Amino acid sequence: VAALRSLLPRLDGAFTLCGMTADGWSFAIRDAHGIRPGYCYVDDEVAVAASERPAIQAAFNCGTDDVRELVPGEAM
């Protein structure tokens, strides 16, 4: 978490970035200006992020209200 907090202010551009650390932690980050879209869905079994809401809805059979937009500059 500390590494992401120090890195995010230095990033500039349009991106929704997902990654995984060597010890199994995963993350998703949306650019601070909100240029690229980013959405996430979390339930008791999964947490998923994607650049398109319909992709998450189709893959997890969930409704529009279940998929939330990542706030620009937000990491999950």
GROMACS .gro file of C-alpha atoms in nm:
model
   76
    1VAL     CA    1   0.000   0.000   0.000
    2ALA     CA    2   0.280   0.242   0.084
    3ALA     CA    3   0.446   0.177  -0.252
    4LEU     CA    4   0.124   0.255  -0.439
    5ARG     CA    5   0.069   0.573  -0.237
    6SER     CA    6   0.416   0.699  -0.323
    7LEU     CA    7   0.389   0.598  -0.690
    8LEU     CA    8   0.040   0.726  -0.782
    9PRO     CA    9   0.113   1.102  -0.761
   10ARG     CA   10   0.405   1.058  -1.003
   11LEU     CA   11   0.202   0.880  -1.273
   12ASP     CA   12   0.055   1.084  -1.555
   13GLY     CA   13  -0.150   0.965  -1.847
   14ALA     CA   14  -0.454   0.761  -1.931
   15PHE     CA   15  -0.468   0.415  -1.777
   16THR     CA   16  -0.650   0.158  -1.575
   17LEU     CA   17  -0.373  -0.060  -1.438
   18CYS     CA   18  -0.412  -0.402  -1.276
   19GLY     CA   19  -0.133  -0.604  -1.121
   20MET     CA   20  -0.030  -0.867  -0.872
   21THR     CA   21   0.262  -0.876  -0.631
   22ALA     CA   22   0.488  -1.176  -0.579
   23ASP     CA   23   0.315  -1.261  -0.250
   24GLY     CA   24  -0.034  -1.278  -0.407
   25TRP     CA   25  -0.179  -0.932  -0.341
   26SER     CA   26  -0.358  -0.784  -0.642
   27PHE     CA   27  -0.457  -0.427  -0.719
   28ALA     CA   28  -0.630  -0.206  -0.974
   29ILE     CA   29  -0.564   0.165  -1.021
   30ARG     CA   30  -0.745   0.424  -1.235
   31ASP     CA   31  -0.570   0.738  -1.365
   32ALA     CA   32  -0.623   1.049  -1.154
   33HIS     CA   33  -0.781   1.246  -1.440
   34GLY     CA   34  -1.045   0.984  -1.517
   35ILE     CA   35  -0.945   0.964  -1.882
   36ARG     CA   36  -0.975   0.585  -1.899
   37PRO     CA   37  -1.276   0.405  -1.754
   38GLY     CA   38  -1.245   0.165  -1.464
   39TYR     CA   39  -1.510  -0.050  -1.296
   40CYS     CA   40  -1.509  -0.308  -1.019
   41TYR     CA   41  -1.731  -0.575  -0.872
   42VAL     CA   42  -1.682  -0.734  -0.529
   43ASP     CA   43  -1.882  -1.009  -0.360
   44ASP     CA   44  -1.812  -1.281  -0.100
   45GLU     CA   45  -1.605  -1.486  -0.346
   46VAL     CA   46  -1.441  -1.253  -0.599
   47ALA     CA   47  -1.308  -0.905  -0.659
   48VAL     CA   48  -1.271  -0.804  -1.023
   49ALA     CA   49  -1.175  -0.488  -1.213
   50ALA     CA   50  -1.212  -0.410  -1.582
   51SER     CA   51  -1.231  -0.114  -1.815
   52GLU     CA   52  -1.587  -0.199  -1.924
   53ARG     CA   53  -1.895  -0.246  -1.705
   54PRO     CA   54  -2.073  -0.485  -1.951
   55ALA     CA   55  -1.775  -0.724  -1.947
   56ILE     CA   56  -1.806  -0.763  -1.569
   57GLN     CA   57  -2.186  -0.795  -1.588
   58ALA     CA   58  -2.165  -1.069  -1.853
   59ALA     CA   59  -1.889  -1.265  -1.680
   60PHE     CA   60  -2.042  -1.255  -1.330
   61ASN     CA   61  -2.414  -1.234  -1.414
   62CYS     CA   62  -2.467  -0.922  -1.204
   63GLY     CA   63  -2.668  -0.606  -1.247
   64THR     CA   64  -2.561  -0.254  -1.335
   65ASP     CA   65  -2.601  -0.141  -0.973
   66ASP     CA   66  -2.364  -0.418  -0.855
   67VAL     CA   67  -2.073  -0.289  -1.065
   68ARG     CA   68  -1.930   0.036  -0.937
   69GLU     CA   69  -1.704   0.285  -1.109
   70LEU     CA   70  -1.352   0.326  -0.976
   71VAL     CA   71  -1.315   0.690  -0.877
   72PRO     CA   72  -1.036   0.865  -1.071
   73GLY     CA   73  -0.713   0.818  -0.879
   74GLU     CA   74  -0.861   0.536  -0.669
   75ALA     CA   75  -0.688   0.203  -0.612
   76MET     CA   76  -0.850  -0.117  -0.495
   0.00000   0.00000   0.00000
